[in-house]
Amino acid sequence: GGAGGGRFGGRTSSSSGAPTGAGDAWPPVSPADMARYHQRFHQADTNGNGRLTGGEVVPVLMSLDAPKEVLKDIWALADSDKDGVIAWPEFLVAIYLTERAREGRKPPQSLPPGPFPPLQQQQGVGSINMRPPPSPGHSRKPSTDMFSGGTGMDGPASSIGGLGGTS
């Protein structure tokens, strides 16, 4: 006979309904997209000061084939401090909104609260406040048996190799 492996059918889906509010949620940025945006930023940042002028950003955004009439709205949203140059977090907003505009999604009137654009969570980070149940194998009972005394060894198995008798 073989051990019958019972399959678990409880796959929970991560999307718990659309959030109420303006339209549907903005799609999160994947780590791959993030790397691509970072590369674009460094290519555009020719003098390496970590800030891009309009003249450096516009060619990047134009190259994404988004409708030109939304680019100035996107710039206005991205340049949040209105200093005419955008740093990396602002560039992230700009290139993200430009790619969404290319897909036919208009930029918002103002950026939603919280981090924007949303970042794709790595594997289940959402349950930070849930403490895992204590596993039954590690109940600390007083060490009456001889192997669980406070030796630094892995238990009895580590010394077995030296016990072989001569044939």
Short mmCIF file of N, CA and C in Angstrom, two decimals:
data_model
loop_
_atom_site.label_atom_id
_atom_site.label_comp_id
_atom_site.label_asym_id
_atom_site.label_seq_id
_atom_site.Cartn_x
_atom_site.Cartn_y
_atom_site.Cartn_z
N GLY A 1 0.82 -1.21 0.00
CA GLY A 1 0.00 0.00 0.00
C GLY A 1 0.84 1.24 0.00
N GLY A 2 0.27 2.35 -0.50
CA GLY A 2 1.01 3.61 -0.51
C GLY A 2 0.28 4.63 0.33
N ALA A 3 1.00 5.62 0.78
CA ALA A 3 0.37 6.67 1.58
C ALA A 3 -0.43 7.59 0.66
N GLY A 4 -1.71 7.70 0.90
CA GLY A 4 -2.53 8.54 0.03
C GLY A 4 -2.36 10.00 0.38
N GLY A 5 -1.82 10.81 -0.54
CA GLY A 5 -1.58 12.22 -0.24
C GLY A 5 -2.84 13.03 -0.43
N GLY A 6 -3.42 13.51 0.64
CA GLY A 6 -4.63 14.32 0.51
C GLY A 6 -4.29 15.71 0.00
N ARG A 7 -4.92 16.13 -1.12
CA ARG A 7 -4.60 17.44 -1.68
C ARG A 7 -5.42 18.53 -0.98
N PHE A 8 -4.80 19.65 -0.78
CA PHE A 8 -5.51 20.77 -0.17
C PHE A 8 -6.23 21.56 -1.26
N GLY A 9 -7.52 21.80 -1.10
CA GLY A 9 -8.25 22.56 -2.11
C GLY A 9 -8.48 24.00 -1.69
N GLY A 10 -7.88 24.45 -0.61
CA GLY A 10 -8.19 25.77 -0.09
C GLY A 10 -7.27 26.87 -0.58
N ARG A 11 -7.27 27.15 -1.88
CA ARG A 11 -6.45 28.27 -2.37
C ARG A 11 -7.23 29.56 -2.19
N THR A 12 -6.70 30.46 -1.42
CA THR A 12 -7.40 31.72 -1.23
C THR A 12 -6.95 32.71 -2.30
N SER A 13 -7.90 33.38 -2.90
CA SER A 13 -7.54 34.36 -3.92
C SER A 13 -7.20 35.69 -3.26
N SER A 14 -6.19 36.35 -3.78
CA SER A 14 -5.70 37.55 -3.12
C SER A 14 -6.60 38.75 -3.36
N SER A 15 -7.41 38.72 -4.44
CA SER A 15 -8.23 39.89 -4.74
C SER A 15 -9.55 39.77 -3.98
N SER A 16 -9.76 40.63 -3.03
CA SER A 16 -10.97 40.57 -2.24
C SER A 16 -11.94 41.66 -2.70
N GLY A 17 -12.41 41.54 -3.93
CA GLY A 17 -13.38 42.50 -4.43
C GLY A 17 -12.75 43.83 -4.81
N ALA A 18 -13.41 44.59 -5.66
CA ALA A 18 -12.88 45.89 -6.06
C ALA A 18 -13.11 46.89 -4.94
N PRO A 19 -12.14 47.76 -4.71
CA PRO A 19 -12.33 48.77 -3.66
C PRO A 19 -13.41 49.76 -4.07
N THR A 20 -14.21 50.18 -3.11
CA THR A 20 -15.22 51.18 -3.43
C THR A 20 -14.52 52.52 -3.62
N GLY A 21 -15.04 53.31 -4.52
CA GLY A 21 -14.38 54.59 -4.77
C GLY A 21 -14.30 54.83 -6.27
N ALA A 22 -13.36 55.66 -6.68
CA ALA A 22 -13.29 56.08 -8.06
C ALA A 22 -12.80 54.94 -8.95
N GLY A 23 -13.70 54.35 -9.67
CA GLY A 23 -13.31 53.32 -10.64
C GLY A 23 -12.64 52.14 -9.98
N ASP A 24 -11.87 51.40 -10.76
CA ASP A 24 -11.18 50.26 -10.17
C ASP A 24 -9.77 50.67 -9.77
N ALA A 25 -9.15 49.83 -8.98
CA ALA A 25 -7.86 50.19 -8.40
C ALA A 25 -6.79 50.27 -9.48
N TRP A 26 -5.77 51.06 -9.23
CA TRP A 26 -4.63 51.12 -10.13
C TRP A 26 -3.84 49.83 -10.00
N PRO A 27 -3.45 49.24 -11.12
CA PRO A 27 -2.71 47.97 -11.04
C PRO A 27 -1.36 48.17 -10.38
N PRO A 28 -0.95 47.24 -9.54
CA PRO A 28 0.33 47.41 -8.84
C PRO A 28 1.52 47.25 -9.78
N VAL A 29 2.62 47.85 -9.40
CA VAL A 29 3.85 47.77 -10.17
C VAL A 29 4.62 46.53 -9.74
N SER A 30 4.95 45.69 -10.69
CA SER A 30 5.70 44.47 -10.36
C SER A 30 7.18 44.81 -10.19
N PRO A 31 7.94 43.93 -9.52
CA PRO A 31 9.39 44.17 -9.39
C PRO A 31 10.07 44.31 -10.75
N ALA A 32 9.58 43.59 -11.76
CA ALA A 32 10.18 43.70 -13.10
C ALA A 32 9.94 45.09 -13.69
N ASP A 33 8.70 45.60 -13.53
CA ASP A 33 8.41 46.95 -14.00
C ASP A 33 9.28 47.96 -13.28
N MET A 34 9.41 47.76 -11.97
CA MET A 34 10.19 48.69 -11.16
C MET A 34 11.63 48.76 -11.67
N ALA A 35 12.20 47.60 -12.00
CA ALA A 35 13.57 47.58 -12.51
C ALA A 35 13.65 48.31 -13.85
N ARG A 36 12.61 48.12 -14.67
CA ARG A 36 12.59 48.77 -15.98
C ARG A 36 12.50 50.28 -15.82
N TYR A 37 11.64 50.74 -14.90
CA TYR A 37 11.51 52.18 -14.67
C TYR A 37 12.82 52.77 -14.16
N HIS A 38 13.46 52.01 -13.28
CA HIS A 38 14.73 52.49 -12.71
C HIS A 38 15.76 52.67 -13.82
N GLN A 39 15.78 51.71 -14.75
CA GLN A 39 16.73 51.79 -15.85
C GLN A 39 16.44 53.02 -16.70
N ARG A 40 15.15 53.28 -16.97
CA ARG A 40 14.78 54.46 -17.74
C ARG A 40 15.23 55.75 -17.05
N PHE A 41 15.05 55.76 -15.73
CA PHE A 41 15.42 56.95 -14.96
C PHE A 41 16.92 57.22 -15.10
N HIS A 42 17.71 56.15 -14.94
CA HIS A 42 19.17 56.34 -15.01
C HIS A 42 19.62 56.72 -16.41
N GLN A 43 18.94 56.19 -17.44
CA GLN A 43 19.29 56.57 -18.81
C GLN A 43 18.99 58.05 -19.04
N ALA A 44 17.88 58.52 -18.48
CA ALA A 44 17.49 59.92 -18.70
C ALA A 44 18.32 60.87 -17.85
N ASP A 45 18.78 60.40 -16.70
CA ASP A 45 19.52 61.26 -15.77
C ASP A 45 20.98 61.37 -16.24
N THR A 46 21.17 62.13 -17.32
CA THR A 46 22.48 62.14 -17.97
C THR A 46 23.58 62.72 -17.09
N ASN A 47 23.24 63.70 -16.23
CA ASN A 47 24.28 64.27 -15.39
C ASN A 47 24.38 63.58 -14.03
N GLY A 48 23.55 62.57 -13.79
CA GLY A 48 23.69 61.74 -12.60
C GLY A 48 23.38 62.42 -11.28
N ASN A 49 22.57 63.50 -11.30
CA ASN A 49 22.28 64.18 -10.04
C ASN A 49 21.00 63.66 -9.38
N GLY A 50 20.38 62.65 -9.96
CA GLY A 50 19.20 62.07 -9.36
C GLY A 50 17.93 62.88 -9.57
N ARG A 51 18.01 63.89 -10.43
CA ARG A 51 16.83 64.70 -10.72
C ARG A 51 16.76 64.92 -12.23
N LEU A 52 15.53 64.89 -12.76
CA LEU A 52 15.35 65.05 -14.19
C LEU A 52 14.60 66.35 -14.48
N THR A 53 15.08 67.09 -15.47
CA THR A 53 14.36 68.28 -15.92
C THR A 53 13.29 67.85 -16.91
N GLY A 54 12.42 68.78 -17.26
CA GLY A 54 11.40 68.48 -18.25
C GLY A 54 12.02 67.99 -19.55
N GLY A 55 13.12 68.61 -19.94
CA GLY A 55 13.78 68.22 -21.18
C GLY A 55 14.31 66.80 -21.14
N GLU A 56 14.61 66.30 -19.94
CA GLU A 56 15.10 64.93 -19.83
C GLU A 56 13.95 63.92 -19.74
N VAL A 57 12.84 64.36 -19.12
CA VAL A 57 11.73 63.44 -18.91
C VAL A 57 10.85 63.29 -20.15
N VAL A 58 10.59 64.42 -20.83
CA VAL A 58 9.63 64.39 -21.93
C VAL A 58 9.98 63.35 -23.00
N PRO A 59 11.26 63.24 -23.43
CA PRO A 59 11.56 62.21 -24.43
C PRO A 59 11.25 60.79 -23.95
N VAL A 60 11.45 60.54 -22.66
CA VAL A 60 11.15 59.22 -22.11
C VAL A 60 9.66 58.95 -22.21
N LEU A 61 8.86 59.93 -21.79
CA LEU A 61 7.41 59.74 -21.81
C LEU A 61 6.88 59.68 -23.24
N MET A 62 7.44 60.50 -24.13
CA MET A 62 7.01 60.48 -25.52
C MET A 62 7.27 59.12 -26.15
N SER A 63 8.38 58.49 -25.73
CA SER A 63 8.74 57.21 -26.33
C SER A 63 7.78 56.10 -25.94
N LEU A 64 6.90 56.35 -24.99
CA LEU A 64 5.96 55.33 -24.54
C LEU A 64 4.66 55.34 -25.33
N ASP A 65 4.56 56.24 -26.32
CA ASP A 65 3.39 56.28 -27.21
C ASP A 65 2.08 56.59 -26.49
N ALA A 66 2.16 57.35 -25.42
CA ALA A 66 0.92 57.76 -24.77
C ALA A 66 0.36 58.99 -25.49
N PRO A 67 -0.95 59.24 -25.36
CA PRO A 67 -1.50 60.45 -25.99
C PRO A 67 -0.82 61.71 -25.45
N LYS A 68 -0.36 62.55 -26.37
CA LYS A 68 0.44 63.71 -25.94
C LYS A 68 -0.34 64.67 -25.05
N GLU A 69 -1.67 64.72 -25.24
CA GLU A 69 -2.42 65.72 -24.46
C GLU A 69 -2.47 65.38 -22.97
N VAL A 70 -2.20 64.12 -22.59
CA VAL A 70 -2.23 63.80 -21.17
C VAL A 70 -0.88 64.02 -20.51
N LEU A 71 0.18 64.19 -21.32
CA LEU A 71 1.52 64.26 -20.73
C LEU A 71 1.67 65.46 -19.79
N LYS A 72 1.06 66.60 -20.16
CA LYS A 72 1.23 67.74 -19.26
C LYS A 72 0.46 67.56 -17.96
N ASP A 73 -0.67 66.84 -18.04
CA ASP A 73 -1.40 66.53 -16.80
C ASP A 73 -0.56 65.59 -15.93
N ILE A 74 0.05 64.62 -16.58
CA ILE A 74 0.89 63.66 -15.85
C ILE A 74 2.08 64.38 -15.21
N TRP A 75 2.69 65.29 -15.98
CA TRP A 75 3.82 66.04 -15.43
C TRP A 75 3.37 66.82 -14.19
N ALA A 76 2.20 67.46 -14.29
CA ALA A 76 1.70 68.26 -13.16
C ALA A 76 1.48 67.39 -11.93
N LEU A 77 0.99 66.16 -12.14
CA LEU A 77 0.79 65.25 -11.01
C LEU A 77 2.12 64.78 -10.45
N ALA A 78 3.06 64.49 -11.35
CA ALA A 78 4.34 63.92 -10.92
C ALA A 78 5.20 64.96 -10.20
N ASP A 79 5.23 66.18 -10.74
CA ASP A 79 6.06 67.22 -10.14
C ASP A 79 5.32 67.81 -8.95
N SER A 80 5.24 67.03 -7.89
CA SER A 80 4.36 67.39 -6.77
C SER A 80 4.79 68.66 -6.07
N ASP A 81 6.09 68.93 -6.05
CA ASP A 81 6.53 70.16 -5.38
C ASP A 81 6.69 71.34 -6.34
N LYS A 82 6.32 71.12 -7.59
CA LYS A 82 6.26 72.20 -8.60
C LYS A 82 7.59 72.93 -8.74
N ASP A 83 8.72 72.18 -8.67
CA ASP A 83 10.01 72.86 -8.82
C ASP A 83 10.57 72.67 -10.22
N GLY A 84 9.79 72.07 -11.11
CA GLY A 84 10.23 71.95 -12.50
C GLY A 84 11.20 70.82 -12.76
N VAL A 85 11.61 70.12 -11.72
CA VAL A 85 12.41 68.92 -11.92
C VAL A 85 11.77 67.80 -11.10
N ILE A 86 11.97 66.57 -11.54
CA ILE A 86 11.38 65.48 -10.78
C ILE A 86 12.46 64.49 -10.36
N ALA A 87 12.36 64.08 -9.10
CA ALA A 87 13.26 63.08 -8.54
C ALA A 87 12.69 61.70 -8.82
N TRP A 88 13.38 60.67 -8.37
CA TRP A 88 12.96 59.29 -8.69
C TRP A 88 11.52 58.98 -8.29
N PRO A 89 11.07 59.30 -7.06
CA PRO A 89 9.68 58.95 -6.73
C PRO A 89 8.67 59.64 -7.65
N GLU A 90 8.99 60.88 -8.06
CA GLU A 90 8.09 61.60 -8.95
C GLU A 90 8.14 61.02 -10.35
N PHE A 91 9.34 60.61 -10.77
CA PHE A 91 9.47 59.98 -12.08
C PHE A 91 8.67 58.69 -12.13
N LEU A 92 8.68 57.95 -11.03
CA LEU A 92 7.93 56.71 -10.95
C LEU A 92 6.45 56.95 -11.22
N VAL A 93 5.92 58.02 -10.61
CA VAL A 93 4.53 58.39 -10.84
C VAL A 93 4.32 58.72 -12.32
N ALA A 94 5.25 59.50 -12.89
CA ALA A 94 5.09 59.95 -14.27
C ALA A 94 5.09 58.79 -15.26
N ILE A 95 6.06 57.90 -15.13
CA ILE A 95 6.17 56.83 -16.13
C ILE A 95 5.04 55.82 -15.94
N TYR A 96 4.62 55.62 -14.69
CA TYR A 96 3.51 54.71 -14.43
C TYR A 96 2.23 55.25 -15.06
N LEU A 97 1.93 56.53 -14.82
CA LEU A 97 0.71 57.11 -15.37
C LEU A 97 0.76 57.17 -16.89
N THR A 98 1.96 57.38 -17.43
CA THR A 98 2.09 57.44 -18.88
C THR A 98 1.79 56.07 -19.50
N GLU A 99 2.31 55.01 -18.88
CA GLU A 99 2.02 53.68 -19.40
C GLU A 99 0.54 53.34 -19.27
N ARG A 100 -0.11 53.79 -18.18
CA ARG A 100 -1.54 53.54 -18.04
C ARG A 100 -2.31 54.34 -19.10
N ALA A 101 -1.84 55.56 -19.39
CA ALA A 101 -2.52 56.39 -20.39
C ALA A 101 -2.44 55.73 -21.76
N ARG A 102 -1.31 55.07 -22.03
CA ARG A 102 -1.17 54.37 -23.30
C ARG A 102 -2.19 53.24 -23.40
N GLU A 103 -2.59 52.69 -22.24
CA GLU A 103 -3.60 51.64 -22.24
C GLU A 103 -5.02 52.20 -22.25
N GLY A 104 -5.12 53.54 -22.32
CA GLY A 104 -6.42 54.17 -22.40
C GLY A 104 -6.96 54.65 -21.07
N ARG A 105 -6.14 54.68 -20.05
CA ARG A 105 -6.60 55.10 -18.73
C ARG A 105 -6.13 56.52 -18.45
N LYS A 106 -7.10 57.41 -18.25
CA LYS A 106 -6.76 58.81 -18.03
C LYS A 106 -6.09 59.00 -16.67
N PRO A 107 -5.15 59.94 -16.57
CA PRO A 107 -4.56 60.22 -15.26
C PRO A 107 -5.62 60.79 -14.32
N PRO A 108 -5.47 60.55 -13.01
CA PRO A 108 -6.47 61.07 -12.06
C PRO A 108 -6.36 62.59 -11.91
N GLN A 109 -7.40 63.20 -11.34
CA GLN A 109 -7.36 64.65 -11.07
C GLN A 109 -6.25 64.95 -10.07
N SER A 110 -6.16 64.10 -9.07
CA SER A 110 -5.08 64.23 -8.10
C SER A 110 -4.70 62.82 -7.66
N LEU A 111 -3.49 62.69 -7.16
CA LEU A 111 -3.03 61.36 -6.79
C LEU A 111 -3.80 60.85 -5.58
N PRO A 112 -4.13 59.55 -5.57
CA PRO A 112 -4.81 58.99 -4.40
C PRO A 112 -3.89 59.03 -3.19
N PRO A 113 -4.47 58.99 -1.99
CA PRO A 113 -3.64 59.01 -0.79
C PRO A 113 -2.83 57.72 -0.68
N GLY A 114 -1.76 57.80 0.09
CA GLY A 114 -0.94 56.61 0.27
C GLY A 114 0.12 56.53 -0.80
N PRO A 115 0.92 55.47 -0.78
CA PRO A 115 1.98 55.33 -1.77
C PRO A 115 1.40 55.15 -3.15
N PHE A 116 1.93 55.86 -4.11
CA PHE A 116 1.48 55.74 -5.50
C PHE A 116 2.70 55.79 -6.40
N PRO A 117 2.77 54.94 -7.41
CA PRO A 117 1.82 53.86 -7.70
C PRO A 117 1.91 52.73 -6.70
N PRO A 118 0.83 51.93 -6.58
CA PRO A 118 0.88 50.81 -5.63
C PRO A 118 1.92 49.79 -6.07
N LEU A 119 2.62 49.22 -5.13
CA LEU A 119 3.63 48.21 -5.45
C LEU A 119 3.07 46.82 -5.20
N GLN A 120 3.42 45.91 -6.08
CA GLN A 120 2.97 44.54 -5.93
C GLN A 120 3.62 43.95 -4.69
N GLN A 121 2.80 43.40 -3.80
CA GLN A 121 3.35 42.79 -2.59
C GLN A 121 4.06 41.49 -2.97
N GLN A 122 5.20 41.27 -2.37
CA GLN A 122 5.82 39.95 -2.46
C GLN A 122 4.94 39.00 -1.66
N GLN A 123 5.25 37.70 -1.72
CA GLN A 123 4.35 36.70 -1.15
C GLN A 123 3.83 37.09 0.22
N GLY A 124 2.59 36.68 0.50
CA GLY A 124 1.73 37.12 1.58
C GLY A 124 2.32 37.96 2.70
N VAL A 125 2.56 39.21 2.43
CA VAL A 125 3.07 40.09 3.46
C VAL A 125 1.90 40.68 4.26
N GLY A 126 0.69 40.49 3.77
CA GLY A 126 -0.46 41.15 4.38
C GLY A 126 -0.76 40.68 5.78
N SER A 127 -0.32 39.48 6.17
CA SER A 127 -0.72 38.93 7.46
C SER A 127 0.39 39.09 8.49
N ILE A 128 0.88 40.31 8.64
CA ILE A 128 1.98 40.53 9.57
C ILE A 128 1.50 40.42 11.02
N ASN A 129 0.27 40.90 11.29
CA ASN A 129 -0.20 40.90 12.66
C ASN A 129 -0.68 39.53 13.13
N MET A 130 -0.76 38.55 12.23
CA MET A 130 -1.18 37.21 12.63
C MET A 130 0.03 36.43 13.11
N ARG A 131 0.03 36.03 14.37
CA ARG A 131 1.14 35.23 14.84
C ARG A 131 0.86 33.78 14.54
N PRO A 132 1.83 33.03 14.03
CA PRO A 132 1.58 31.62 13.74
C PRO A 132 1.32 30.86 15.03
N PRO A 133 0.46 29.85 14.99
CA PRO A 133 0.20 29.08 16.22
C PRO A 133 1.47 28.36 16.65
N PRO A 134 1.68 28.23 17.95
CA PRO A 134 2.89 27.54 18.40
C PRO A 134 2.86 26.09 17.95
N SER A 135 3.96 25.62 17.41
CA SER A 135 3.96 24.25 16.91
C SER A 135 4.12 23.29 18.08
N PRO A 136 3.39 22.19 18.07
CA PRO A 136 3.37 21.30 19.23
C PRO A 136 4.70 20.63 19.52
N GLY A 137 5.59 20.55 18.54
CA GLY A 137 6.84 19.85 18.75
C GLY A 137 7.78 20.58 19.69
N HIS A 138 7.54 21.86 19.93
CA HIS A 138 8.53 22.63 20.69
C HIS A 138 8.04 23.01 22.08
N SER A 139 7.22 22.18 22.69
CA SER A 139 6.82 22.51 24.05
C SER A 139 7.99 22.19 24.97
N ARG A 140 8.45 23.22 25.70
CA ARG A 140 9.66 23.04 26.51
C ARG A 140 9.32 22.28 27.79
N LYS A 141 9.47 20.99 27.80
CA LYS A 141 9.23 20.28 29.05
C LYS A 141 10.57 20.07 29.74
N PRO A 142 10.59 19.93 31.05
CA PRO A 142 11.87 19.77 31.76
C PRO A 142 12.64 18.59 31.21
N SER A 143 13.95 18.78 31.08
CA SER A 143 14.74 17.78 30.37
C SER A 143 15.02 16.58 31.28
N THR A 144 14.13 15.60 31.21
CA THR A 144 14.35 14.39 31.98
C THR A 144 15.09 13.36 31.15
N ASP A 145 14.83 13.36 29.83
CA ASP A 145 15.57 12.40 29.02
C ASP A 145 16.98 12.93 28.75
N MET A 146 17.92 12.02 28.54
CA MET A 146 19.32 12.42 28.53
C MET A 146 19.72 13.21 27.29
N PHE A 147 18.96 13.10 26.18
CA PHE A 147 19.42 13.74 24.95
C PHE A 147 19.07 15.23 24.87
N SER A 148 18.08 15.67 25.62
CA SER A 148 17.70 17.07 25.48
C SER A 148 18.40 17.96 26.50
N GLY A 149 19.48 17.46 27.09
CA GLY A 149 20.27 18.33 27.96
C GLY A 149 20.93 19.41 27.12
N GLY A 150 21.40 20.47 27.71
CA GLY A 150 21.86 21.62 26.95
C GLY A 150 23.19 21.46 26.27
N THR A 151 23.41 20.39 25.53
CA THR A 151 24.64 20.26 24.78
C THR A 151 24.49 20.94 23.45
N GLY A 152 25.57 21.37 22.89
CA GLY A 152 25.50 22.08 21.62
C GLY A 152 25.44 21.14 20.43
N MET A 153 25.16 19.87 20.64
CA MET A 153 25.18 18.91 19.53
C MET A 153 23.79 18.78 18.94
N ASP A 154 23.73 18.11 17.78
CA ASP A 154 22.45 17.94 17.10
C ASP A 154 21.64 16.80 17.69
N GLY A 155 21.95 16.33 18.87
CA GLY A 155 21.25 15.18 19.38
C GLY A 155 22.10 13.94 19.15
N PRO A 156 21.54 12.78 19.41
CA PRO A 156 22.34 11.55 19.40
C PRO A 156 22.84 11.17 18.02
N ALA A 157 22.18 11.58 16.96
CA ALA A 157 22.51 11.09 15.63
C ALA A 157 23.91 11.54 15.20
N SER A 158 24.41 12.63 15.76
CA SER A 158 25.67 13.14 15.27
C SER A 158 26.86 12.28 15.73
N SER A 159 26.68 11.49 16.77
CA SER A 159 27.82 10.70 17.25
C SER A 159 27.76 9.25 16.79
N ILE A 160 26.73 8.90 16.06
CA ILE A 160 26.56 7.50 15.68
C ILE A 160 27.63 7.03 14.71
N GLY A 161 28.12 7.94 13.88
CA GLY A 161 29.09 7.53 12.86
C GLY A 161 30.35 6.90 13.46
N GLY A 162 30.76 7.24 14.66
CA GLY A 162 32.00 6.74 15.21
C GLY A 162 31.86 5.43 15.98
N LEU A 163 30.67 4.81 15.93
CA LEU A 163 30.44 3.65 16.78
C LEU A 163 30.65 2.33 16.06
N GLY A 164 30.91 2.33 14.79
CA GLY A 164 30.96 1.05 14.04
C GLY A 164 32.03 0.12 14.57
N GLY A 165 31.70 -1.16 14.80
CA GLY A 165 32.70 -2.11 15.25
C GLY A 165 33.50 -2.65 14.07
N THR A 166 34.59 -3.35 14.38
CA THR A 166 35.37 -3.96 13.30
C THR A 166 34.71 -5.24 12.85
N SER A 167 34.79 -5.54 11.57
CA SER A 167 34.12 -6.75 11.06
C SER A 167 34.98 -7.96 11.33
#
